[in-house]
C-alpha positions as semicolon CSV with decimal commas, in nm:
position;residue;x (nm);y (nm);z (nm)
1;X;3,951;-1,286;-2,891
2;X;3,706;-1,281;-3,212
3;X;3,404;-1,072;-3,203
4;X;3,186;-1,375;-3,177
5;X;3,363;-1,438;-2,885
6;X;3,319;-1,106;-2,743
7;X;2,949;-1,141;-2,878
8;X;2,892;-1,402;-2,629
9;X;3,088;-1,245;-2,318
10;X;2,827;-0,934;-2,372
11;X;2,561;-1,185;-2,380
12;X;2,745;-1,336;-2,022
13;X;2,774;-0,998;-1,876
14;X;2,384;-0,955;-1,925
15;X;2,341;-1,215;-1,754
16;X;2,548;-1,162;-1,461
17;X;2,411;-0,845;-1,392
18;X;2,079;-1,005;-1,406
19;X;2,201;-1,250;-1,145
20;X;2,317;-0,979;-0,906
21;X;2,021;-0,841;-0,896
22;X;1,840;-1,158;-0,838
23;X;2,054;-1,232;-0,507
24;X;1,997;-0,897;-0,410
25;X;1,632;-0,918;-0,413
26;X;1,607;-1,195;-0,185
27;X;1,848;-1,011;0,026
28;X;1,580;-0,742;0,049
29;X;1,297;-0,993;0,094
30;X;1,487;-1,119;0,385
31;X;1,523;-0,811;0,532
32;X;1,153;-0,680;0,500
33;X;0,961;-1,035;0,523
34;X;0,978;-1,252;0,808
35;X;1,044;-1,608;0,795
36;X;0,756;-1,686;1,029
37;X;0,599;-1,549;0,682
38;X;0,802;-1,723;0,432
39;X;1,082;-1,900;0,476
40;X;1,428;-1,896;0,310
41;X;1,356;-2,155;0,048
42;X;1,034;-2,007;-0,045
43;X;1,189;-1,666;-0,146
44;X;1,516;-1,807;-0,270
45;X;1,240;-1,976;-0,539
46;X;1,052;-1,641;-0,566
47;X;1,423;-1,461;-0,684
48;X;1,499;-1,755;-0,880
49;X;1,177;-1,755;-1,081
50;X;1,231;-1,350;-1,132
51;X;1,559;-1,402;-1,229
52;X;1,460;-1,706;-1,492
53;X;1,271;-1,443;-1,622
54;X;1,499;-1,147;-1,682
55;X;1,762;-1,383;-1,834
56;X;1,517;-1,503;-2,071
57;X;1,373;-1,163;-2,162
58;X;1,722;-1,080;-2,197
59;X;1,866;-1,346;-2,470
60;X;1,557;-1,337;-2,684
61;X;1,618;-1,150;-2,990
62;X;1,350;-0,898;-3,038
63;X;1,330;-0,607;-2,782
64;X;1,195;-0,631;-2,467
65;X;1,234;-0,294;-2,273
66;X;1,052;-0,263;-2,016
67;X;0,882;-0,625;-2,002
68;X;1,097;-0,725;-1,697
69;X;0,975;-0,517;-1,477
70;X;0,577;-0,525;-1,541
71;X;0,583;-0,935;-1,571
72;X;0,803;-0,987;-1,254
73;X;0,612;-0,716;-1,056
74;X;0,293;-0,920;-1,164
75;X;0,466;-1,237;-1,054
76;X;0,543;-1,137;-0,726
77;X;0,261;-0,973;-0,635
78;X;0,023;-1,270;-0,809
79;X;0,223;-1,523;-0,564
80;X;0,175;-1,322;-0,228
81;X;-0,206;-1,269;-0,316
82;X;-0,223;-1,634;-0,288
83;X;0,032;-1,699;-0,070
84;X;-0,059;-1,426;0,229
85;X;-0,215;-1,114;0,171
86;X;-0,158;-0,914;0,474
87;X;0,231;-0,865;0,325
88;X;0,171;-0,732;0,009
89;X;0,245;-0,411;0,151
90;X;0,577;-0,473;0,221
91;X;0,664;-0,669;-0,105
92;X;0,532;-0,367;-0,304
93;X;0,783;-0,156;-0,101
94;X;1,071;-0,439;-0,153
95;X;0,984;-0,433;-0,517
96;X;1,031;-0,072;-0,615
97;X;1,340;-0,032;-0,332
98;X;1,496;-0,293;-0,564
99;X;1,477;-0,098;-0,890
100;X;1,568;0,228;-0,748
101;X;1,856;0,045;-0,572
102;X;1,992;-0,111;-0,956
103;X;1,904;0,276;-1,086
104;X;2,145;0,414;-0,829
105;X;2,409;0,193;-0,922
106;X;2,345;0,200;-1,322
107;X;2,368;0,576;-1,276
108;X;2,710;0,587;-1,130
109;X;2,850;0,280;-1,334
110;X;2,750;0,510;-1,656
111;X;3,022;0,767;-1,550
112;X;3,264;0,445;-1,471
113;X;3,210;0,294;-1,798
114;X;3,222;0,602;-1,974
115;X;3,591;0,662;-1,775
116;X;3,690;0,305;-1,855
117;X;3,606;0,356;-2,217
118;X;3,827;0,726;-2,233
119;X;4,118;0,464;-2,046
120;X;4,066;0,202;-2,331
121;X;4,072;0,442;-2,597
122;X;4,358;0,633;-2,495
123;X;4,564;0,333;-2,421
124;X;4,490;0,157;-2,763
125;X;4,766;0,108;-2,985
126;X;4,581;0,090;-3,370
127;X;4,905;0,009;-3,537
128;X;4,937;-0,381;-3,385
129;X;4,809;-0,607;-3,572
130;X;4,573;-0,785;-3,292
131;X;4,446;-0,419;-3,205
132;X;4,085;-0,585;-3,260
133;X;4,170;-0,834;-3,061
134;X;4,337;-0,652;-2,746
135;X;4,026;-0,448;-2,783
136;X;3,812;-0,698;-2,652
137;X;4,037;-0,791;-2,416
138;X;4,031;-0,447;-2,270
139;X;3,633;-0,440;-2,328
140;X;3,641;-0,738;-2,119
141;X;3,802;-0,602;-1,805
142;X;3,604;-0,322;-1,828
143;X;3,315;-0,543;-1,808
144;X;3,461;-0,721;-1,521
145;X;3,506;-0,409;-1,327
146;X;3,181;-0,299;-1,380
147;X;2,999;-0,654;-1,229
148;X;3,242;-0,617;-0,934
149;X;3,116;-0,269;-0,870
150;X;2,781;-0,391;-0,914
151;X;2,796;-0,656;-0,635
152;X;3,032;-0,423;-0,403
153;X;2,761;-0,117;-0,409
154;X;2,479;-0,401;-0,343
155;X;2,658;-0,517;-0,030
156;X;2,717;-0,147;0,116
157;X;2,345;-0,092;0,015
158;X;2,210;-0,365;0,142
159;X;2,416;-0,327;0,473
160;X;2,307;-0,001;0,498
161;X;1,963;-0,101;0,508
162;X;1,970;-0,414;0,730
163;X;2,154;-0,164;0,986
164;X;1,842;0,086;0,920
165;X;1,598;-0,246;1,022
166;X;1,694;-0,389;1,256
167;X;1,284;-0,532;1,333
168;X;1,097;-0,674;1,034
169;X;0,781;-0,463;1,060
170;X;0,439;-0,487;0,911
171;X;0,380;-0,220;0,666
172;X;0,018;-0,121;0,605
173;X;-0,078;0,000;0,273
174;X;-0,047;0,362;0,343
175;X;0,320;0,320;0,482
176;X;0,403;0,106;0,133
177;X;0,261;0,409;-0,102
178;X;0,433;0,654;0,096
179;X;0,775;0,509;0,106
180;X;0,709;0,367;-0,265
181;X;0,646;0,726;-0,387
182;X;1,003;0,843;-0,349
183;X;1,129;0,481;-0,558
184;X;0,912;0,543;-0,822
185;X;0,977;0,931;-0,910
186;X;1,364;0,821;-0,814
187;X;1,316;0,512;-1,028
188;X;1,133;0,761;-1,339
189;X;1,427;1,022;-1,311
190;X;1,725;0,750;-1,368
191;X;1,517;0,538;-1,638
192;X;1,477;0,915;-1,850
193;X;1,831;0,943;-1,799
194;X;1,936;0,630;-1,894
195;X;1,717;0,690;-2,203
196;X;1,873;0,980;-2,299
197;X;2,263;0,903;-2,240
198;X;2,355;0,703;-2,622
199;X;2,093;0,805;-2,866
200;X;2,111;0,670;-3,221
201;X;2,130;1,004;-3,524
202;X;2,114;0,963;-3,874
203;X;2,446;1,033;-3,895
204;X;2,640;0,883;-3,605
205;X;2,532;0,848;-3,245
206;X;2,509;1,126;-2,978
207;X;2,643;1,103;-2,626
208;X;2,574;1,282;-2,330
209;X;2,850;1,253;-2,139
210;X;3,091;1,377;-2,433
211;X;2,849;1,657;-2,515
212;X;2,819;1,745;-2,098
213;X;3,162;1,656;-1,929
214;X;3,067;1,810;-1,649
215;X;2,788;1,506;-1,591
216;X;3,089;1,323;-1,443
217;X;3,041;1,496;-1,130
218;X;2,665;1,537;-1,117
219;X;2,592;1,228;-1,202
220;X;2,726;1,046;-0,872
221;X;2,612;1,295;-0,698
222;X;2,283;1,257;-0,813
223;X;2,324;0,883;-0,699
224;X;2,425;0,952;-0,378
225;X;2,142;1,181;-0,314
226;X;1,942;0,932;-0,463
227;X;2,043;0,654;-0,213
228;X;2,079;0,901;0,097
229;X;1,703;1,035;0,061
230;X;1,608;0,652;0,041
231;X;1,763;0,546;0,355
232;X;1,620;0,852;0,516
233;X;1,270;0,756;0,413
234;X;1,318;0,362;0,554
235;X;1,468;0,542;0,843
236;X;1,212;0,784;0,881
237;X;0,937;0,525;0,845
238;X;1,140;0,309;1,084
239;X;1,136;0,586;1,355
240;X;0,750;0,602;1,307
241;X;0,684;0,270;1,408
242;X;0,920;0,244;1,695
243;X;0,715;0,576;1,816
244;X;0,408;0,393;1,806
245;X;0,503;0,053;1,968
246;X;0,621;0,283;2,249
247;X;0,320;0,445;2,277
248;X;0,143;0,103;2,251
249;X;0,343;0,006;2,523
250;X;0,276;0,332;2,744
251;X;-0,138;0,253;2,670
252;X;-0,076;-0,068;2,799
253;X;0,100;0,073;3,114
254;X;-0,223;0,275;3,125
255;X;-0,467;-0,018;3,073
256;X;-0,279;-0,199;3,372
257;X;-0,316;0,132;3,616
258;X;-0,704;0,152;3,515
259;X;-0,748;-0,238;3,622
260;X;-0,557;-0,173;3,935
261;X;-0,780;0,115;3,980
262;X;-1,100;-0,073;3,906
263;X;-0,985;-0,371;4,146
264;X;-0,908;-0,105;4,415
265;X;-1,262;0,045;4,381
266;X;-1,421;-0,307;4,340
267;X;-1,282;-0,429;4,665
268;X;-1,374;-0,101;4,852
269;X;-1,693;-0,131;4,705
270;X;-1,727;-0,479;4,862
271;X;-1,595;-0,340;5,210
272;X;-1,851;-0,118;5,246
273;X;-2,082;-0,344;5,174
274;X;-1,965;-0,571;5,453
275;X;-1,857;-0,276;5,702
276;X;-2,301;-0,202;5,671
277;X;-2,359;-0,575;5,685
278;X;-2,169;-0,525;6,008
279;X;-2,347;-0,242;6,111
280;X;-2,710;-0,399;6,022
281;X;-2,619;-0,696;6,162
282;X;-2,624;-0,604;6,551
283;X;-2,972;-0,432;6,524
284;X;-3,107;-0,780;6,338
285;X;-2,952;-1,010;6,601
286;X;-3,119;-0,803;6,824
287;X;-3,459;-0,837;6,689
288;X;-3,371;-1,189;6,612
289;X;-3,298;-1,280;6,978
290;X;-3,610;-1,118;7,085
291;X;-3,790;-1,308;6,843
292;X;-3,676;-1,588;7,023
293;X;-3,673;-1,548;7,338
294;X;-4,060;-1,439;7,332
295;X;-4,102;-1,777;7,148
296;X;-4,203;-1,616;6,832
297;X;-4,016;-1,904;6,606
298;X;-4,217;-1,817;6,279
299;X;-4,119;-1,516;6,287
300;X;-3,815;-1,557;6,346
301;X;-3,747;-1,844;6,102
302;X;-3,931;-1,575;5,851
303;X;-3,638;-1,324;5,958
304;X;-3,367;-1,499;5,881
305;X;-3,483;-1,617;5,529
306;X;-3,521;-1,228;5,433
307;X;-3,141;-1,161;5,610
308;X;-3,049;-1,506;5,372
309;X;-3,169;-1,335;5,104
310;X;-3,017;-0,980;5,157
311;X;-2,695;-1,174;5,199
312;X;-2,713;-1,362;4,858
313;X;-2,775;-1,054;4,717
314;X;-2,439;-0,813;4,853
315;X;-2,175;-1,152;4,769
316;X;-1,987;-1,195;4,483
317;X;-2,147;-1,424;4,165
318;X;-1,854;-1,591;4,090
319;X;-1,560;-1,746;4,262
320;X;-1,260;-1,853;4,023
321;X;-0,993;-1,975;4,235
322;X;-0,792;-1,634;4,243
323;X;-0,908;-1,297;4,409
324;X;-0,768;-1,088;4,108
325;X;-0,982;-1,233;3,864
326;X;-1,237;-1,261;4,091
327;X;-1,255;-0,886;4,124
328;X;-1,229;-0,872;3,717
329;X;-1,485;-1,083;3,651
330;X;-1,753;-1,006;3,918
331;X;-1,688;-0,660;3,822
332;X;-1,810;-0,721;3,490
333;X;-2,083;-0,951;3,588
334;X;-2,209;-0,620;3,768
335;X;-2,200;-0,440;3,462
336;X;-2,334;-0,643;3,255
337;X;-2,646;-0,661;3,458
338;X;-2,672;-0,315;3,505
339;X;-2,682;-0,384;3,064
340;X;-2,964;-0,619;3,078
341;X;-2,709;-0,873;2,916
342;X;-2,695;-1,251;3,022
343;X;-2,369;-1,317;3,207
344;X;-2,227;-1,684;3,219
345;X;-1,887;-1,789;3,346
346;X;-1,717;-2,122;3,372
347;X;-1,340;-2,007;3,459
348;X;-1,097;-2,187;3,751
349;X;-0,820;-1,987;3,755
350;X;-0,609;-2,115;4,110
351;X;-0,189;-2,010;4,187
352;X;-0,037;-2,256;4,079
353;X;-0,119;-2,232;3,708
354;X;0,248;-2,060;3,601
355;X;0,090;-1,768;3,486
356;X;0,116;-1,430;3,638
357;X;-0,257;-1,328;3,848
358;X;-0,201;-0,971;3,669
359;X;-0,182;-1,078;3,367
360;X;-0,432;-1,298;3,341
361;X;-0,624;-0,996;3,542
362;X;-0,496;-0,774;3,247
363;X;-0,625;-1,018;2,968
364;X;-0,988;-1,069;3,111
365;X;-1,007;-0,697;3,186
366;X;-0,983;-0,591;2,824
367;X;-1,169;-0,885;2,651
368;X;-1,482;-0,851;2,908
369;X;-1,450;-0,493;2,821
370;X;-1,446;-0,509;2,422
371;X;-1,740;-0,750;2,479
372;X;-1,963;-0,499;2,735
373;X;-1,902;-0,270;2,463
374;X;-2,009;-0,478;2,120
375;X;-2,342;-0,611;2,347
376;X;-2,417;-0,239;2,455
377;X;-2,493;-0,158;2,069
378;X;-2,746;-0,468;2,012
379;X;-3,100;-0,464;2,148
380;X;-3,103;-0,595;2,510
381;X;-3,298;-0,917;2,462
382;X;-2,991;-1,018;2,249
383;X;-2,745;-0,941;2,499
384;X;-2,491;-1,233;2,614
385;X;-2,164;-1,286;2,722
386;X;-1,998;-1,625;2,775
387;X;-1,677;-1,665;2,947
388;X;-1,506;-1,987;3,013
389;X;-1,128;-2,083;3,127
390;X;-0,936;-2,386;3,225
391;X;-0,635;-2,562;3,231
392;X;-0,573;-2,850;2,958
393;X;-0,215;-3,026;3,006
394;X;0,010;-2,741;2,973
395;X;-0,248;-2,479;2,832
396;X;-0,426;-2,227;3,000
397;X;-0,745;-2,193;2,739
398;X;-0,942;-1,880;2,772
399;X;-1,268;-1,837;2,524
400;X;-1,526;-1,564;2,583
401;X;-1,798;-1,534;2,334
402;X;-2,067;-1,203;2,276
403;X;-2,308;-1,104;2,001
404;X;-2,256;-0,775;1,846
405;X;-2,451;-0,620;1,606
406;X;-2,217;-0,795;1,338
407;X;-2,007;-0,507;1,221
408;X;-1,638;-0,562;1,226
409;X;-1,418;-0,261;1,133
410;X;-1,061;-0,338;1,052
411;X;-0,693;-0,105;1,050
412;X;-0,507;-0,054;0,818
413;X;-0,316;-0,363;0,921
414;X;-0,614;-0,593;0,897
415;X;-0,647;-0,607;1,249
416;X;-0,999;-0,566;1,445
417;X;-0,989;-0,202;1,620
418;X;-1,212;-0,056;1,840
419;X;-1,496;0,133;1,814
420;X;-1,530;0,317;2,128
421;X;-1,657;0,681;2,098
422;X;-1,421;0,949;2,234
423;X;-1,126;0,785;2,092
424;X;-0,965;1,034;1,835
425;X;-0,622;0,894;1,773
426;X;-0,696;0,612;1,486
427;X;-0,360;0,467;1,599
428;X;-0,523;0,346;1,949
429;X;-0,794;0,208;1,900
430;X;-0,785;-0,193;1,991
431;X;-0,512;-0,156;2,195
432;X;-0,653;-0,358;2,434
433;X;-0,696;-0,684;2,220
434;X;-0,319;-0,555;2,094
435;X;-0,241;-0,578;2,448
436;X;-0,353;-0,894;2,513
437;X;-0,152;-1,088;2,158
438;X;0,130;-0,908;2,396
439;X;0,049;-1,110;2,683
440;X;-0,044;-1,473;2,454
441;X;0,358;-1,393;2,298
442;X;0,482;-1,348;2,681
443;X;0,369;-1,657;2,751
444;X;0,404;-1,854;2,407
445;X;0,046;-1,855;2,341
446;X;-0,179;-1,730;2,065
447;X;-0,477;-1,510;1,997
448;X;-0,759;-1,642;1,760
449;X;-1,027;-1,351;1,698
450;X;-1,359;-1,477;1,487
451;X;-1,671;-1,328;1,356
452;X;-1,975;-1,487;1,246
453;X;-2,258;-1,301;1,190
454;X;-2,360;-1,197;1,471
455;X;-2,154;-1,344;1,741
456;X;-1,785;-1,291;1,837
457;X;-1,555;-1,531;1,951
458;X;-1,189;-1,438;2,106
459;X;-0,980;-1,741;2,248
460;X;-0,614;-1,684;2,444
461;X;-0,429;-2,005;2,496
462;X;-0,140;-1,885;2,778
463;X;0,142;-2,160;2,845
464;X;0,238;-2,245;3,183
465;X;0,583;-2,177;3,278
466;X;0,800;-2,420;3,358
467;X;0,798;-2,568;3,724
């Protein structure tokens, strides 16, 4: 082998390593972005189109240190601003995982090479006359090893870390900085080493390794502990958010006991109302069948209008079909009066519809709620709530519309939260719209939330289960 030759196997080794990395980043992407977000093809062009662009960083001839890593982080972060915004987050995370990741390899594979080299040089024989030759040859395998160790310690890693995430979770921005702290000063630390290992003297060339042989020891080490803190951080951070689903889930469980509690009141409510209906009702009969038999028609026709009337007054508003949401919805027709807010409903909700009475009590419960609380802020001649529901082929459609005073404050995962006073814990408010996107996934449905100036729109489509 010439040195030309071995010229161009350097450049081919560049490359290759390059490559890894490429199919290692969309392994990560996969990992941390969902497919309902972007699918496979998309990010297998994002990594090719990173990669394109290390390899031709790489082979032009001026020096580029550095360049990779600012233009590719601008590329990906310039395609998921335009592509979907809400998962920056995690690509920010992805990004600087991925560099620390290479860094934790490149540190080890310095004490490899640096082995390798001691083998090559030690097993040399200067005296044949292809030394040169054999030299590259060796140079080559070394090389060879090197790539191999390169893809082996980005399968364990990546292994490691799909075992660690099992869920693709959203990140919010403060999750992404936090985690993305320990890459960077990881990422910092390796790149000064790196810098630092061959440096260039007026008179020959110093290395660190033969200056510090002790470096072989601490420097995996320093890689491991490197890689071990990272996985601790992903599964710390993983932890956190399996924490808070459960406790999403155990404010749910608490949301369903409070409607069960309100429908147990509400329906007492309405049997006392018809236990002194009851009661009334002999003494009125009474003076109604005196009325009559004295002959005194007028009044009693007079009578009954006013008992009518009284009557009207103590039923329920609405009938739907269903005596859960009946109690959900008269309940906050009540309230709202009690608001001075207009109250309209136009909902048919009957048994057969292949959708569970509770939760379709559970779903009304907390969007009547989050809209009694927007119209309680607004002045009361601008009060209104609107609540319609029906069945459309397979499709149970639920829309209920409210002004607000047209604020709309927003978590730290660009979702809607609440802003009920009392509630301390940033981390529940909106739970109940949370809990209701729980219900629309139960049933294959979806949750559309809007805001336009001054009126608020939430529509649930539910499917019917089969048969």
């Amino acid at each position: 082998m010439s040195e030309n030759d071995f010229r161009i196997v350097e450049q081919f080794y560049g490359v290759m390593i390059i490559l890894v990395r490429g199919f290692f980043f969309q392994a990560l992407i996969n990992t941390f972005v969902s497919e309902e977000i972007m699918d496979k093809t998309k990010k297998m062009v994002l990594s090719i189109v990173v990669t394109v662009e290390g390899i031709i960083l790489f082979v032009v001839p001026v020096k580029t240190t550095g360049a990779w890593t600012i233009i590719s982080f601008l590329t990906i972060l310039a395609v998921f601003f335009f592509y979907n915004k809400t998962v920056i987050p995690n690509i920010f995370f992805v990004y600087f995982l991925w560099l620390n990741m290479f860094f934790v390899w490149y540190i080890a594979n310095v004490v490899l090479s640096d082995c390798l080299s001691d083998w090559l040089i030690e097993s040399m024989d200067y005296s044949r006359p292809d030394a040169l030759a054999f030299f590259y040859k060796k140079m080559l395998f070394n090389m060879s090893l090197e790539i191999i160790f390169l893809i082996v310690a980005f399968i364990a890693i990546y292994n490691c870390i799909a075992k660690i995430c099992k869920l693709r979770r959203d990140m919010s921005w403060t999750e992404a900085l936090f985690l993305s702290i320990y890459s960077v000063v990881s990422y910092c630390i390796a790149y000064m080493i790196a810098q630092v290992m061959v440096v260039p003297l007026d008179e020959g060339v110093f290395i660190l390794l033969d200056e510090k042989r002790n470096l072989r020891i601490a420097l995996p080490i320093l890689a491991l502990l490197i890689f071990v803190g990272e996985m601790t951080a992903i599964a710390t951070w993983q932890r956190y958010r399996r924490l808070l689903e459960e406790d999403l889930l155990l404010q749910e469980q608490v949301q369903e006991q409070e409607y069960i509690r309100k429908r147990i009141e509400y329906t007492e409510k309405y049997h006392d109302q018809i236990r002194t209906l009851r009661h009334d009702m002999a003494g009125k009969l009474m003076i109604l069948k005196s009325f009559l038999e004295n002959g005194k028609y007028n009044d009693a026709t007079e009578f009954l209008s006013e008992m009518d009337v009284e009557l009207n007054s103590n039923s329920m508003r609405f009938f739907t079909g269903n005596p859960v949401t009946d109690v959900v919805i008269n309940e906050a027709a009540f309230q709202a009066e009690k608001l001075g807010c207009e109250f309209t409903c136009d909902f048919c909700f009957t048994s057969d519809k292949g959708i569970s009475a509770v939760d379709m009590g559970i779903v009304l419960n907390n969007l009547l709620d989050n809209a009694l609380e927007a119209v309680s802020g607004i002045p009361e001649d601008k009060r209104y709530i609107k609540l319609l529901g029906n069945l459309k082929d397979n499709f149970f459609l639920i829309k209920i519309e409210n002004s607000f005073d047209g604020k709309v404050i927003r978590g730290n995962d660009s979702r809607i939260v609440s802003r009920k006073k009392g509630t301390e814990d940033e981390n529940q408010h909106g739970i109940g719209l949370k809990s209701v996107m729980r219900i629309a996934d139960k049933y294959l449905g979806t949750t559309d939330v809007k805001s336009e100036a001054t009126v608020f729109e939430v529509k649930v489509m539910l499917q019917r289960a089969a048969g």
